[in-house]
Amino acid sequence: MLLEVKDLHVSYGAIRALKGISCQVAEGEIVALIGANGAGKTTTLRTVSGLIRPQAGSIIYRGQPITKLPPHQIVSLGICQVPEGRRVFTRMTVLENLEMGAYSRKDRANIKSDIERVFQRFPRLAERKAQLAGTLSGGEQQMLAMGRALMSRPTLLLMDEPSMGLAPMLVQEIFSIIQEINQNGTTILLVEQNAHMALSIAHRAYVLETGELVLAGSAKELANNPEVRKAYLGE
């Protein structure tokens, strides 16, 4: 198993954000976490990437506990997060943002070819490589955030709300790129409000409600589950 989350508890002061969740991600999968706002989805990703320390529980990556490691060490192990709201470096160019994504790498010689690969995958970024990231559209910033994360050569990519604030046509494009990234060998743990899109590309999924896992199964099973359809698919 690539990633195992066991009995994770996280609190913000008196608020219990995660109440003992356990989930797994196998190599090569796209696993979706779905649920309403405030369910604990983003908290789960931030805890896996070391940005939040849990009160209890463990996170195992490739058989090794990473629960107490700082974020930069977790990145160097092969876990990278595309944050909610994109968080690009607005005063830096597209190219500089991509170079920042490779900051932890020692193999400087391969960085240039990886940047070219990102430009092949996202031709719009190639056209705008000298442009300040803050002047890009929302969709282009999402592509840049994804490209920047790929520059760290992750084995596991954590994606937080990639469709947020995007026009429906762009959402389709972003999700097909996520599938392509997965088919090229990157495992993905996806947090997404748009449950319909998430379940259409995921292999498996978990449903979170107020910090607890209430359902788990194949994406197909959950997409056909009457409770899920009513609560998250608007049917």
Coordinates of C-alpha atoms in Angstrom, one line a residue:
M1 CA 0.0 0.0 0.0
L2 CA 1.4 3.4 -1.0
L3 CA -0.4 5.5 1.7
E4 CA -2.1 4.4 4.8
V5 CA -3.9 6.8 7.2
K6 CA -4.8 5.1 10.5
D7 CA -7.2 6.4 13.1
L8 CA -6.4 10.1 12.5
H9 CA -7.6 12.7 15.0
V10 CA -7.1 16.4 14.3
S11 CA -8.6 19.4 16.3
Y12 CA -8.6 23.1 15.8
G13 CA -8.9 24.3 19.4
A14 CA -12.2 22.9 20.7
I15 CA -13.3 21.9 17.2
R16 CA -12.7 18.2 16.3
A17 CA -12.0 18.3 12.6
L18 CA -11.1 14.6 12.1
K19 CA -12.5 12.0 14.4
G20 CA -10.4 8.9 13.8
I21 CA -10.5 8.5 10.0
S22 CA -8.7 5.6 8.3
C23 CA -8.1 5.3 4.5
Q24 CA -5.7 3.8 2.0
V25 CA -4.3 4.7 -1.4
A26 CA -2.7 2.0 -3.5
E27 CA 0.0 2.7 -6.1
G28 CA -1.5 3.8 -9.4
E29 CA -4.9 4.7 -8.1
I30 CA -7.0 7.9 -8.2
V31 CA -8.8 8.0 -4.8
A32 CA -11.4 10.7 -4.2
L33 CA -12.5 12.2 -0.9
I34 CA -15.9 13.7 -1.2
G35 CA -18.1 15.5 1.3
A36 CA -19.7 18.8 2.1
N37 CA -17.8 21.9 3.1
G38 CA -16.3 21.5 6.6
A39 CA -16.3 17.7 6.4
G40 CA -12.6 17.5 6.9
K41 CA -11.3 16.8 3.4
T42 CA -8.8 19.6 3.2
T43 CA -7.7 18.9 6.8
T44 CA -6.9 15.3 5.8
L45 CA -4.7 16.4 2.9
R46 CA -2.9 19.0 5.0
T47 CA -2.2 16.4 7.7
V48 CA -0.8 14.0 5.1
S49 CA 1.5 16.7 3.7
G50 CA 2.8 17.6 7.2
L51 CA 1.2 21.1 7.4
I52 CA -1.0 20.0 10.3
R53 CA 0.1 17.8 13.2
P54 CA -2.5 15.2 14.3
Q55 CA -3.4 14.6 18.0
A56 CA -3.5 10.9 17.4
G57 CA -3.2 8.3 14.6
S58 CA -0.5 7.6 12.1
I59 CA 0.3 8.2 8.4
I60 CA 2.3 5.5 6.7
Y61 CA 3.9 6.1 3.3
R62 CA 5.6 3.2 1.5
G63 CA 5.7 1.3 4.8
Q64 CA 7.4 4.2 6.7
P65 CA 5.7 6.4 9.3
I66 CA 5.8 10.1 8.2
T67 CA 3.4 11.5 10.8
K68 CA 6.1 13.6 12.5
L69 CA 8.1 14.7 9.5
P70 CA 8.2 18.4 8.4
P71 CA 6.5 19.3 5.1
H72 CA 9.8 19.7 3.1
Q73 CA 10.9 16.2 4.0
I74 CA 7.5 14.8 3.0
V75 CA 7.9 16.5 -0.4
S76 CA 11.4 15.0 -0.9
L77 CA 9.9 11.5 -0.2
G78 CA 7.6 12.0 -3.2
I79 CA 4.3 13.5 -1.8
C80 CA 3.3 16.9 -3.2
Q81 CA 0.1 19.0 -2.8
V82 CA -1.7 21.2 -5.2
P83 CA -3.4 23.5 -2.7
E84 CA -7.0 24.8 -2.7
G85 CA -7.1 28.2 -4.3
R86 CA -4.0 27.4 -6.4
R87 CA -1.6 29.6 -4.4
V88 CA 0.7 30.4 -7.2
F89 CA 3.5 32.9 -6.6
T90 CA 1.7 35.9 -8.2
R91 CA 4.7 38.2 -8.6
M92 CA 6.9 35.6 -10.2
T93 CA 6.7 34.5 -13.9
V94 CA 5.2 31.2 -15.0
L95 CA 8.7 29.8 -15.6
E96 CA 9.9 30.9 -12.1
N97 CA 6.9 29.2 -10.5
L98 CA 7.8 26.0 -12.2
E99 CA 11.4 26.3 -11.1
M100 CA 10.2 26.8 -7.5
G101 CA 8.4 23.5 -7.8
A102 CA 11.8 21.8 -8.3
Y103 CA 13.5 23.5 -5.3
S104 CA 14.0 20.2 -3.4
R105 CA 15.6 18.3 -6.3
K106 CA 19.3 17.6 -6.6
D107 CA 19.2 16.5 -10.2
R108 CA 19.5 20.0 -11.7
A109 CA 20.3 18.6 -15.2
N110 CA 16.8 17.1 -15.6
I111 CA 14.8 20.1 -14.5
K112 CA 14.9 21.8 -17.9
S113 CA 13.5 18.7 -19.7
D114 CA 10.8 18.5 -17.0
I115 CA 9.8 22.1 -17.6
E116 CA 9.5 21.3 -21.3
R117 CA 7.3 18.3 -20.4
V118 CA 5.1 20.6 -18.4
F119 CA 4.9 23.0 -21.3
Q120 CA 3.9 20.1 -23.6
R121 CA 1.1 19.1 -21.3
F122 CA 0.0 22.7 -20.7
P123 CA 0.6 24.5 -24.0
R124 CA -1.1 27.7 -22.6
L125 CA 1.6 27.9 -20.0
A126 CA 4.3 27.7 -22.7
E127 CA 2.7 30.7 -24.4
R128 CA 2.8 32.6 -21.1
K129 CA 6.0 31.5 -19.6
A130 CA 7.4 35.1 -19.2
Q131 CA 4.1 36.4 -17.9
L132 CA 3.5 37.1 -14.1
A133 CA 1.4 34.3 -12.6
G134 CA -0.9 36.8 -11.0
T135 CA -2.1 38.0 -14.4
L136 CA -3.2 34.5 -15.5
S137 CA -6.9 33.4 -15.6
G138 CA -8.2 31.0 -12.9
G139 CA -7.9 28.0 -15.2
E140 CA -4.3 28.9 -16.2
Q141 CA -3.4 29.3 -12.6
Q142 CA -4.8 25.9 -11.8
M143 CA -2.7 24.5 -14.7
L144 CA 0.4 26.3 -13.3
A145 CA -0.3 24.9 -9.7
M146 CA -0.5 21.4 -11.2
G147 CA 2.6 21.9 -13.3
R148 CA 4.6 23.3 -10.4
A149 CA 3.6 20.3 -8.2
L150 CA 4.7 17.9 -11.0
M151 CA 8.1 19.6 -11.1
S152 CA 8.9 17.8 -7.8
R153 CA 8.4 14.5 -9.6
P154 CA 5.8 13.2 -7.1
T155 CA 4.8 9.6 -6.6
L156 CA 1.7 10.8 -4.8
L157 CA -0.1 14.0 -5.8
L158 CA -2.6 15.5 -3.3
M159 CA -5.1 17.6 -5.2
D160 CA -7.4 20.0 -3.2
E161 CA -10.5 21.3 -5.1
P162 CA -9.0 21.6 -8.6
S163 CA -12.3 22.6 -10.1
M164 CA -13.0 25.4 -7.7
G165 CA -14.1 28.6 -9.4
L166 CA -13.6 27.3 -13.0
A167 CA -16.0 27.4 -15.9
P168 CA -17.5 24.0 -16.8
M169 CA -15.5 23.6 -20.0
L170 CA -12.3 24.2 -18.1
V171 CA -13.3 21.7 -15.4
Q172 CA -13.6 19.0 -18.1
E173 CA -10.1 19.9 -19.3
I174 CA -8.5 19.9 -15.9
F175 CA -10.1 16.5 -15.0
S176 CA -8.8 14.9 -18.2
I177 CA -5.3 16.2 -17.4
I178 CA -5.6 14.7 -13.9
Q179 CA -6.5 11.3 -15.6
E180 CA -3.5 11.7 -18.0
I181 CA -1.1 12.5 -15.1
N182 CA -2.4 9.3 -13.3
Q183 CA -2.0 7.2 -16.5
N184 CA 1.6 8.4 -16.7
G185 CA 2.3 6.8 -13.3
T186 CA 1.4 9.3 -10.6
T187 CA -1.0 8.2 -7.8
I188 CA -3.6 10.8 -6.9
L189 CA -5.6 11.6 -3.7
L190 CA -8.2 14.0 -4.8
V191 CA -10.4 16.3 -2.7
E192 CA -13.3 17.7 -4.7
Q193 CA -16.6 19.4 -4.1
N194 CA -17.8 18.4 -7.6
A195 CA -18.6 14.8 -6.6
H196 CA -19.9 13.9 -10.0
M197 CA -16.6 14.8 -11.7
A198 CA -14.5 13.2 -9.0
L199 CA -16.4 9.9 -9.1
S200 CA -16.2 9.9 -12.9
I201 CA -12.4 9.6 -12.9
A202 CA -11.6 8.0 -9.5
H203 CA -11.0 4.3 -9.0
R204 CA -12.2 4.4 -5.3
A205 CA -13.7 7.0 -3.1
Y206 CA -14.4 7.8 0.6
V207 CA -17.3 10.0 1.8
L208 CA -16.5 12.2 4.8
E209 CA -19.1 13.8 7.0
T210 CA -18.2 16.1 9.9
G211 CA -14.8 14.5 10.4
E212 CA -15.8 10.9 10.1
L213 CA -15.8 8.4 7.2
V214 CA -19.3 7.3 6.5
L215 CA -18.9 5.4 3.2
A216 CA -16.2 3.8 1.2
G217 CA -16.1 1.8 -2.0
S218 CA -15.4 1.8 -5.7
A219 CA -16.2 5.1 -7.4
K220 CA -18.8 3.2 -9.4
E221 CA -20.5 1.8 -6.3
L222 CA -20.7 5.2 -4.6
A223 CA -21.9 6.9 -7.8
N224 CA -24.8 4.5 -7.8
N225 CA -25.5 4.7 -4.1
P226 CA -28.9 6.4 -3.5
E227 CA -27.6 8.3 -0.4
V228 CA -24.6 9.6 -2.3
R229 CA -26.7 10.5 -5.3
K230 CA -29.2 12.4 -3.1
A231 CA -26.6 14.2 -0.9
Y232 CA -23.8 14.9 -3.4
L233 CA -24.9 14.4 -6.9
G234 CA -28.1 16.4 -6.7
E235 CA -30.4 13.6 -7.7

